[in-house]
Each structure stands twice: as C-alpha cells, then as structure tokens.
Amino acid sequence: MIILGIESSCDETAAAVIEDGRRLRSSVVASQVEVHHRYGGVVPELASRKHVEMILPVVLEAQAKAGIQPADIDALAVTQGPGLVGSLLVGFSFAKGYAFGLGIPWVGVNHLEGHIHSAFLDPEPPEFPFVALLVSGGHTALYHVTSFTSAELMGQTRDDAAGEAYDKVAKVMGLGYPGGAVIDRLAAGGDPSRVPFKRPFLDKNGFDFSFSGIKSAVNRFVQSHPDELADLVPHIAAGFQEAVVDVLTHKLVAAARARDCNRIALVGGVAANRRLRERVRTDGAANDMLVTIPPLEFCGDNAAMIAAVGYRYLEQGIRGALGDDVYSRNRQ
Ligand code: KG4
Ligand code: ZN
C-alpha cells in the first residue's frame, strides 16, 4: 500500500511516500527558515503564503523521487493539527482536493502522534510498550506508548516547550533563529560548570516539565554580564543545555521505570540535539533500557512520520471526510 504523506503545520512544507507503513520511498522537506529568520521567529501569515507556493512542487518532487505516478498512490495522510491554522489549512485542503480528484481515501493525522511514530522509521524500531519523550519547538511530553494508535500522556511542560526555550535563549544571546542547533554547536566548546543553572522540576511535579524559569535565568545572566558576554556565550550555552538535558533524560528514564518498561524513545526536533542523544543513550544503557532515537531527518518536522501514522489508521478503516477541519490546539 503506497501512502503519500503531507505536513504543513508550522514552517516546513513536506511530502513523503511510504510503502506498507514503514518502507520509505521518498521524503522531501522544504524549510522556510530564510523567510522567518529576520523576524526572529515564525510569522504565521508568511508561513501560510510560503506553504501555498511550495505545496505542489514539494508533492511533485516526492512523487518523482519515489518513482511513482499519482495513479500509484493508494491513500493520503495529512497533518490535521495541532499547529498554525493558516499553515495547516494549506496542506489539509490540498490533500482533500488531491484525494477527491484521485478518488482515493485519506486520513487526518495528529502531528504529535506523527513525531512519536518517527521512532518506527528507525532501522531498529521499538517494540511495545515503550516510553517516548517528545521534545519539539511546540511540545515537550512523555508518553507510554502501548500500540500504534494508543499512548497515555504521562506528563508535559507546564509552560514553554524545550525547543522554545532553546530558541528564546539563543535569541537573547543574539544567535539568531532557530537557535536550537546553534546552541547545540556552541555548547560543545563551552564548560557547563562555568555558568550553572538550576535543574527545573528535577525531583518534583511527577513527569511534568517547566522551562520558562531557566529561560528567564539565562536572560537575567546575559543582561547582567554585558561586557563579558562574547567570552561567556559558549559557557552559558553549555550550562543551559546541560540543565535542560539533565531534566529531560532523568524524567524519561524515571517515567519508563514507573511503568516497569525497559524501552525508551527520543523524538521531535530537539531529539536532533547531540548532547541529549548522547545522554539518553548512556543513561538508558546504564539502566538496561533499549533506546531508539530516529535518524536526524525524522526528528524535525517531516511527512514520512505523518504517512507512517496514516497507514495505521487507514488500516483500521478510519477515513477523513470532506467536512473535517484542522485544529490548532492538541486533542487526542
Ligand atoms: O519538531 P520540530 O521541527 O517542530 C515542531 O513541531 O516544533 O522542532 C523544532 C525545534 C526548534 O525549537 C529548534 O530550535 C529545535 O527543534 N532544534 C534543536 C536542535 N535542532 C532543532 N534544539 C536543540 N538542539 C538541536 N540540535
Ligand atoms: Zn513538529
């Protein structure tokens, strides 16, 4: 069964072709970073317009790379929410129209479920059950995943998402947008003990997280050290990153222990972070846990993960209807 997946929830226009739920035939991601860079964050209206421009070329490229014609597609899967409504509408409306024109079924997919499913795109996918830490620009949450279509939310951030904290911290240090990857790189050359930060929620509040306090602490430190800033940036980046990674890793392992589960997965845009990948692997191994961290191309927003989820729902006979709408806030 050949599924075309489409993703347009934020600032990436993406399309992918997946065969039988797991075999990747193509995955194309058009990033809008250069559009939003100068504004220091995603500008929703500009994002929608760019999606309109890119959706068709991206879909055509995904089909060409997969070596398929439109007539070879059996079904479509498209992100329905959560995300920016204007952005979601572009991919969602395109998918409805395309499926209607081709006379094939389609299904709307939850973006967060998509990220969780990126674990199944790994060459060694996890077995059920496993505990997944989803860390992205919009979400930070822990799930106990028991089947392809069911997961229990164990905890989540009470304020900022981890990726959002990375982006905001990068911004106050003048490192541009998006800042996660820049901090990752700079932190490698810094000493985390030079500018240490408190580990928010480390041993409290169950499996919930909080990142707005550490973001403010970095901001205060930056404002109070204007003269030494140039020299301190790598150390601040390292100190901030070490605190965030410590909390994320600690809670992931603790959540798996709480469910008597020895399998963990790390997914979402921040799962591209080198230090976080390293810590989850070493702490997981130290606790006799099997660790799945998908390849980088499936960590950030992509359509392969959307097609992978869509396959499981379509398999169960679930279909979208022309009257369905997108949703901006999460619903499970
Ligand atoms: O999953 P994603 O592509 O989009 C959302 O669904 O939010 O995640 C984007 C987030 C951004 O906040 C970005 O700064 C962060 O992932 N990110 C990183 C790294 N690469 C991307 N954060 C830390 N280290 C990285 N290497
Ligand atoms: Zn995402």
Tab-separated table of C-alpha atoms and ligand atoms in Angstrom:
chain	number	residue	atom	x	y	z
A	1	MET	CA	0.000	0.000	0.000
A	2	ILE	CA	1.504	3.319	-1.099
A	3	ILE	CA	0.737	6.363	1.041
A	4	LEU	CA	1.544	9.958	0.249
A	5	GLY	CA	2.046	11.946	3.455
A	6	ILE	CA	1.734	15.732	3.673
A	7	GLU	CA	2.870	18.003	6.522
A	8	SER	CA	2.454	21.793	6.762
A	9	SER	CA	1.734	22.509	10.449
A	10	CYS	CA	4.441	25.112	11.019
A	11	ASP	CA	7.287	26.357	8.842
A	12	GLU	CA	8.190	23.249	6.848
A	13	THR	CA	6.326	22.132	3.737
A	14	ALA	CA	6.870	18.393	3.488
A	15	ALA	CA	5.709	15.409	1.464
A	16	ALA	CA	6.781	11.760	1.629
A	17	VAL	CA	5.930	8.439	0.050
A	18	ILE	CA	5.838	5.382	2.293
A	19	GLU	CA	5.141	1.821	1.317
A	20	ASP	CA	3.401	-0.560	3.714
A	21	GLY	CA	3.713	1.780	6.678
A	22	ARG	CA	7.464	1.666	7.082
A	23	ARG	CA	9.388	1.464	3.801
A	24	LEU	CA	10.493	4.954	2.866
A	25	ARG	CA	10.335	5.679	-0.872
A	26	SER	CA	10.945	9.447	-0.603
A	27	SER	CA	10.856	12.313	1.868
A	28	VAL	CA	11.066	15.961	0.838
A	29	VAL	CA	11.190	18.841	3.329
A	30	ALA	CA	11.199	22.488	2.206
A	31	SER	CA	12.255	24.660	5.130
A	32	GLN	CA	11.098	28.275	5.435
A	33	VAL	CA	13.923	29.288	7.765
A	34	GLU	CA	15.170	32.039	5.447
A	35	VAL	CA	11.672	33.588	5.319
A	36	HIS	CA	11.316	33.884	9.117
A	37	HIS	CA	14.954	34.304	10.143
A	38	ARG	CA	14.952	38.115	10.069
A	39	TYR	CA	11.862	38.286	12.306
A	40	GLY	CA	13.380	36.056	14.993
A	41	GLY	CA	10.500	33.575	14.835
A	42	VAL	CA	7.788	32.120	12.612
A	43	VAL	CA	5.411	34.756	11.173
A	44	PRO	CA	2.149	32.816	10.662
A	45	GLU	CA	0.851	34.784	7.659
A	46	LEU	CA	4.169	34.484	5.813
A	47	ALA	CA	4.271	30.773	6.639
A	48	SER	CA	0.822	30.185	5.085
A	49	ARG	CA	1.781	32.038	1.917
A	50	LYS	CA	5.013	30.106	1.559
A	51	HIS	CA	3.135	26.812	2.003
A	52	VAL	CA	0.786	27.802	-0.836
A	53	GLU	CA	3.822	28.396	-3.038
A	54	MET	CA	5.653	25.199	-2.076
A	55	ILE	CA	2.976	22.545	-1.616
A	56	LEU	CA	2.666	21.456	-5.248
A	57	PRO	CA	6.405	21.451	-6.099
A	58	VAL	CA	7.145	19.521	-2.883
A	59	VAL	CA	4.460	16.887	-3.584
A	60	LEU	CA	5.623	16.510	-7.191
A	61	GLU	CA	9.231	16.118	-6.046
A	62	ALA	CA	8.267	13.453	-3.501
A	63	GLN	CA	6.378	11.524	-6.187
A	64	ALA	CA	9.269	11.845	-8.663
A	65	LYS	CA	11.878	10.727	-6.096
A	66	ALA	CA	9.711	7.731	-5.191
A	67	GLY	CA	9.386	6.906	-8.891
A	68	ILE	CA	5.587	6.890	-8.770
A	69	GLN	CA	2.709	8.451	-10.690
A	70	PRO	CA	-0.384	9.899	-8.989
A	71	ALA	CA	-2.304	6.793	-10.066
A	72	ASP	CA	0.059	4.618	-7.943
A	73	ILE	CA	-0.990	6.316	-4.692
A	74	ASP	CA	-3.426	4.216	-2.637
A	75	ALA	CA	-4.189	6.776	0.088
A	76	LEU	CA	-3.190	10.132	1.536
A	77	ALA	CA	-2.290	11.092	5.103
A	78	VAL	CA	-2.121	14.734	6.122
A	79	THR	CA	-1.431	16.661	9.328
A	80	GLN	CA	-4.716	17.961	10.757
A	81	GLY	CA	-3.332	19.607	13.956
A	82	PRO	CA	-2.021	20.910	16.253
A	83	GLY	CA	-0.195	23.801	14.592
A	84	LEU	CA	-0.723	27.145	12.897
A	85	VAL	CA	-4.233	27.132	11.431
A	86	GLY	CA	-3.321	29.002	8.236
A	87	SER	CA	-0.369	26.675	7.620
A	88	LEU	CA	-2.345	23.519	8.400
A	89	LEU	CA	-5.146	24.593	6.059
A	90	VAL	CA	-2.829	24.647	3.051
A	91	GLY	CA	-1.709	21.022	3.361
A	92	PHE	CA	-5.106	19.839	4.606
A	93	SER	CA	-7.105	21.453	1.793
A	94	PHE	CA	-4.579	20.307	-0.782
A	95	ALA	CA	-4.811	16.724	0.490
A	96	LYS	CA	-8.616	16.724	0.481
A	97	GLY	CA	-8.696	18.025	-3.084
A	98	TYR	CA	-5.988	15.683	-4.314
A	99	ALA	CA	-7.607	12.621	-2.733
A	100	PHE	CA	-11.014	13.634	-4.070
A	101	GLY	CA	-9.571	14.101	-7.557
A	102	LEU	CA	-7.803	10.742	-7.469
A	103	GLY	CA	-10.807	9.033	-5.883
A	104	ILE	CA	-8.714	7.576	-3.036
A	105	PRO	CA	-9.172	7.567	0.764
A	106	TRP	CA	-7.359	9.987	3.039
A	107	VAL	CA	-6.952	10.471	6.759
A	108	GLY	CA	-6.092	13.413	9.014
A	109	VAL	CA	-3.159	12.833	11.383
A	110	ASN	CA	-2.209	14.349	14.742
A	111	HIS	CA	1.226	15.958	14.397
A	112	LEU	CA	2.364	14.760	17.845
A	113	GLU	CA	1.434	11.184	17.027
A	114	GLY	CA	3.499	11.733	13.891
A	115	HIS	CA	6.561	12.602	15.969
A	116	ILE	CA	6.039	9.527	18.162
A	117	HIS	CA	5.817	7.408	15.016
A	118	SER	CA	9.173	8.664	13.792
A	119	ALA	CA	10.542	6.006	16.174
A	120	PHE	CA	9.149	3.351	13.790
A	121	LEU	CA	11.110	4.831	10.909
A	122	ASP	CA	14.313	3.905	12.732
A	123	PRO	CA	16.090	0.857	11.255
A	124	GLU	CA	15.532	-0.796	14.654
A	125	PRO	CA	12.039	0.299	15.705
A	126	PRO	CA	10.924	-0.187	19.321
A	127	GLU	CA	8.598	-2.948	20.442
A	128	PHE	CA	5.526	-2.134	22.539
A	129	PRO	CA	5.228	-0.871	25.153
A	130	PHE	CA	7.798	1.908	25.309
A	131	VAL	CA	8.079	5.353	26.855
A	132	ALA	CA	8.646	8.204	24.402
A	133	LEU	CA	9.972	11.654	25.171
A	134	LEU	CA	8.672	14.105	22.568
A	135	VAL	CA	10.711	17.311	22.548
A	136	SER	CA	9.946	19.903	19.883
A	137	GLY	CA	9.502	23.626	19.387
A	138	GLY	CA	5.859	23.466	20.421
A	139	HIS	CA	5.669	20.479	22.794
A	140	THR	CA	7.534	18.594	25.493
A	141	ALA	CA	5.773	15.486	26.748
A	142	LEU	CA	6.229	11.917	27.952
A	143	TYR	CA	4.029	9.120	26.608
A	144	HIS	CA	3.596	5.475	27.497
A	145	VAL	CA	3.039	4.035	24.029
A	146	THR	CA	1.134	0.749	24.009
A	147	SER	CA	0.179	0.299	20.346
A	148	PHE	CA	0.470	2.102	17.009
A	149	THR	CA	-2.637	4.128	17.817
A	150	SER	CA	-2.711	4.398	21.608
A	151	ALA	CA	-0.498	6.289	24.022
A	152	GLU	CA	-1.005	7.520	27.562
A	153	LEU	CA	0.185	11.064	28.276
A	154	MET	CA	2.341	10.769	31.426
A	155	GLY	CA	3.425	14.383	31.758
A	156	GLN	CA	4.116	17.531	29.800
A	157	THR	CA	5.508	21.026	30.094
A	158	ARG	CA	3.518	23.482	32.163
A	159	ASP	CA	4.872	26.472	30.235
A	160	ASP	CA	7.480	26.607	27.447
A	161	ALA	CA	8.470	23.663	25.294
A	162	ALA	CA	12.153	22.665	25.437
A	163	GLY	CA	12.738	23.766	21.821
A	164	GLU	CA	11.042	27.078	22.520
A	165	ALA	CA	13.428	27.626	25.470
A	166	TYR	CA	16.400	26.835	23.197
A	167	ASP	CA	15.122	29.331	20.621
A	168	LYS	CA	14.463	32.073	23.183
A	169	VAL	CA	17.816	31.606	24.919
A	170	ALA	CA	19.556	31.794	21.530
A	171	LYS	CA	17.655	34.991	20.779
A	172	VAL	CA	18.715	36.795	23.993
A	173	MET	CA	22.327	35.905	23.186
A	174	GLY	CA	21.883	37.283	19.659
A	175	LEU	CA	22.414	33.919	17.981
A	176	GLY	CA	19.511	34.157	15.513
A	177	TYR	CA	16.536	31.918	14.782
A	178	PRO	CA	16.025	28.989	15.079
A	179	GLY	CA	18.559	28.720	17.856
A	180	GLY	CA	18.485	25.080	18.963
A	181	ALA	CA	21.142	23.821	16.590
A	182	VAL	CA	23.371	26.881	17.222
A	183	ILE	CA	23.295	26.352	20.992
A	184	ASP	CA	24.000	22.653	20.449
A	185	ARG	CA	27.118	23.559	18.447
A	186	LEU	CA	28.360	26.332	20.744
A	187	ALA	CA	27.777	24.295	23.900
A	188	ALA	CA	30.225	21.666	22.648
A	189	GLY	CA	33.002	24.238	23.083
A	190	GLY	CA	31.816	25.512	26.488
A	191	ASP	CA	32.210	24.390	30.083
A	192	PRO	CA	28.779	23.740	31.659
A	193	SER	CA	30.159	24.267	35.189
A	194	ARG	CA	31.297	27.853	34.444
A	195	VAL	CA	27.710	29.177	34.306
A	196	PRO	CA	25.497	26.591	36.000
A	197	PHE	CA	21.699	26.804	36.055
A	198	LYS	CA	19.148	25.138	38.340
A	199	ARG	CA	17.503	21.944	37.039
A	200	PRO	CA	13.802	22.877	36.869
A	201	PHE	CA	11.368	20.265	38.286
A	202	LEU	CA	14.180	17.666	38.507
A	203	ASP	CA	12.835	15.754	41.505
A	204	LYS	CA	9.312	17.109	41.709
A	205	ASN	CA	5.997	17.511	39.890
A	206	GLY	CA	5.926	13.964	38.573
A	207	PHE	CA	6.579	13.827	34.866
A	208	ASP	CA	5.761	17.449	34.159
A	209	PHE	CA	8.358	19.934	32.957
A	210	SER	CA	8.927	23.684	33.168
A	211	PHE	CA	11.374	25.650	31.033
A	212	SER	CA	10.290	29.272	31.386
A	213	GLY	CA	12.245	29.749	34.654
A	214	ILE	CA	15.572	28.663	33.190
A	215	LYS	CA	14.918	30.796	30.116
A	216	SER	CA	14.454	33.841	32.390
A	217	ALA	CA	17.534	32.909	34.446
A	218	VAL	CA	19.654	32.871	31.274
A	219	ASN	CA	18.146	36.201	30.244
A	220	ARG	CA	18.986	37.755	33.645
A	221	PHE	CA	22.540	36.420	33.480
A	222	VAL	CA	23.016	37.795	29.966
A	223	GLN	CA	21.649	41.249	30.923
A	224	SER	CA	23.931	41.451	33.958
A	225	HIS	CA	27.149	40.485	32.116
A	226	PRO	CA	27.146	42.735	29.027
A	227	ASP	CA	30.910	43.207	28.895
A	228	GLU	CA	31.980	39.579	29.241
A	229	LEU	CA	29.206	38.225	27.046
A	230	ALA	CA	31.293	37.433	23.975
A	231	ASP	CA	33.602	35.186	26.021
A	232	LEU	CA	30.819	33.662	28.076
A	233	VAL	CA	28.393	32.653	25.293
A	234	PRO	CA	29.711	29.072	24.841
A	235	HIS	CA	29.692	28.537	28.635
A	236	ILE	CA	26.158	29.923	29.002
A	237	ALA	CA	25.024	27.694	26.127
A	238	ALA	CA	26.693	24.678	27.762
A	239	GLY	CA	25.307	25.493	31.230
A	240	PHE	CA	21.766	25.955	29.896
A	241	GLN	CA	21.934	22.850	27.726
A	242	GLU	CA	23.328	20.646	30.482
A	243	ALA	CA	20.489	21.660	32.844
A	244	VAL	CA	17.786	21.027	30.216
A	245	VAL	CA	19.288	17.735	29.058
A	246	ASP	CA	19.685	16.577	32.663
A	247	VAL	CA	15.978	17.093	33.416
A	248	LEU	CA	14.775	15.582	30.132
A	249	THR	CA	16.936	12.477	30.445
A	250	HIS	CA	16.211	11.993	34.131
A	251	LYS	CA	12.427	12.157	33.640
A	252	LEU	CA	12.467	9.894	30.586
A	253	VAL	CA	14.285	7.153	32.486
A	254	ALA	CA	12.142	7.685	35.601
A	255	ALA	CA	8.927	7.511	33.539
A	256	ALA	CA	9.991	4.204	31.990
A	257	ARG	CA	10.879	2.847	35.445
A	258	ALA	CA	7.482	3.927	36.766
A	259	ARG	CA	5.795	1.816	34.061
A	260	ASP	CA	8.218	-1.083	34.562
A	261	CYS	CA	9.240	-0.628	30.972
A	262	ASN	CA	12.751	-1.149	29.602
A	263	ARG	CA	12.282	0.538	26.220
A	264	ILE	CA	12.595	4.269	25.624
A	265	ALA	CA	12.493	6.535	22.570
A	266	LEU	CA	13.523	10.135	21.938
A	267	VAL	CA	11.587	12.025	19.227
A	268	GLY	CA	10.897	15.569	17.959
A	269	GLY	CA	13.027	18.449	16.658
A	270	VAL	CA	15.119	18.714	19.840
A	271	ALA	CA	15.946	14.996	19.521
A	272	ALA	CA	18.499	16.239	16.961
A	273	ASN	CA	20.495	17.656	19.888
A	274	ARG	CA	23.825	15.861	20.143
A	275	ARG	CA	24.189	16.114	23.907
A	276	LEU	CA	20.615	14.929	24.505
A	277	ARG	CA	21.080	11.972	22.129
A	278	GLU	CA	24.302	11.029	23.909
A	279	ARG	CA	22.816	11.320	27.417
A	280	VAL	CA	19.662	9.359	26.571
A	281	ARG	CA	21.805	6.592	25.082
A	282	THR	CA	24.216	6.381	28.014
A	283	ASP	CA	21.630	6.769	30.791
A	284	GLY	CA	19.311	4.331	29.000
A	285	ALA	CA	22.094	1.749	28.689
A	286	ALA	CA	23.127	2.284	32.343
A	287	ASN	CA	19.537	1.395	33.301
A	288	ASP	CA	19.407	-1.653	30.998
A	289	MET	CA	16.974	0.048	28.667
A	290	LEU	CA	16.729	-0.337	24.898
A	291	VAL	CA	16.977	3.080	23.296
A	292	THR	CA	15.500	4.249	19.972
A	293	ILE	CA	16.489	7.635	18.572
A	294	PRO	CA	15.452	8.058	14.928
A	295	PRO	CA	17.869	9.386	12.289
A	296	LEU	CA	18.087	13.197	12.147
A	297	GLU	CA	15.911	13.514	9.022
A	298	PHE	CA	12.939	12.141	11.005
A	299	CYS	CA	13.458	14.260	14.158
A	300	GLY	CA	12.415	17.658	12.782
A	301	ASP	CA	9.084	18.097	11.009
A	302	ASN	CA	8.703	15.742	8.057
A	303	ALA	CA	5.912	13.968	6.189
A	304	ALA	CA	7.290	10.420	6.454
A	305	MET	CA	6.138	10.259	10.079
A	306	ILE	CA	2.686	11.528	9.042
A	307	ALA	CA	2.375	8.865	6.325
A	308	ALA	CA	3.512	6.223	8.843
A	309	VAL	CA	0.720	7.146	11.292
A	310	GLY	CA	-1.818	7.475	8.485
A	311	TYR	CA	-1.098	3.910	7.417
A	312	ARG	CA	-2.093	2.583	10.853
A	313	TYR	CA	-5.398	4.495	10.898
A	314	LEU	CA	-6.263	3.644	7.304
A	315	GLU	CA	-5.537	0.002	8.159
A	316	GLN	CA	-8.261	0.277	10.817
A	317	GLY	CA	-10.706	1.675	8.276
A	318	ILE	CA	-10.536	5.242	9.614
A	319	ARG	CA	-11.077	7.874	6.924
A	320	GLY	CA	-11.282	11.660	6.719
A	321	ALA	CA	-14.438	13.369	5.458
A	322	LEU	CA	-14.639	16.459	3.269
A	323	GLY	CA	-16.316	18.418	6.095
A	324	ASP	CA	-13.419	17.803	8.548
A	325	ASP	CA	-11.427	20.815	9.723
A	326	VAL	CA	-7.954	21.478	11.107
A	327	TYR	CA	-7.334	22.168	14.830
A	328	SER	CA	-4.733	24.487	16.326
A	329	ARG	CA	-4.545	23.046	19.855
A	330	ASN	CA	-3.829	19.461	20.673
A	331	ARG	CA	-6.649	16.959	21.010
A	332	GLN	CA	-6.118	13.241	21.321
B	1	KG4	O1	9.778	19.159	15.709
B	1	KG4	P1	10.182	20.471	15.183
B	1	KG4	O2	10.896	20.518	13.860
B	1	KG4	O3	8.952	21.441	15.055
B	1	KG4	C1	7.908	21.436	15.987
B	1	KG4	O4	6.984	20.607	15.872
B	1	KG4	O5	8.014	22.292	16.910
B	1	KG4	O6	11.098	21.151	16.304
B	1	KG4	C2	11.716	22.398	16.116
B	1	KG4	C3	12.523	22.751	17.361
B	1	KG4	C4	13.040	24.192	17.351
B	1	KG4	O7	12.730	24.783	18.599
B	1	KG4	C5	14.547	24.019	17.186
B	1	KG4	O8	15.317	25.050	17.781
B	1	KG4	C6	14.776	22.693	17.877
B	1	KG4	O9	13.681	21.902	17.481
B	1	KG4	N1	16.048	22.060	17.475
B	1	KG4	C7	17.071	21.820	18.344
B	1	KG4	C8	18.112	21.252	17.572
B	1	KG4	N2	17.695	21.171	16.270
B	1	KG4	C9	16.421	21.668	16.233
B	1	KG4	N3	17.176	22.028	19.662
B	1	KG4	C10	18.323	21.670	20.260
B	1	KG4	N4	19.376	21.131	19.597
B	1	KG4	C11	19.321	20.907	18.256
B	1	KG4	N5	20.350	20.365	17.614
B	2	ZN	ZN	6.881	19.015	14.971
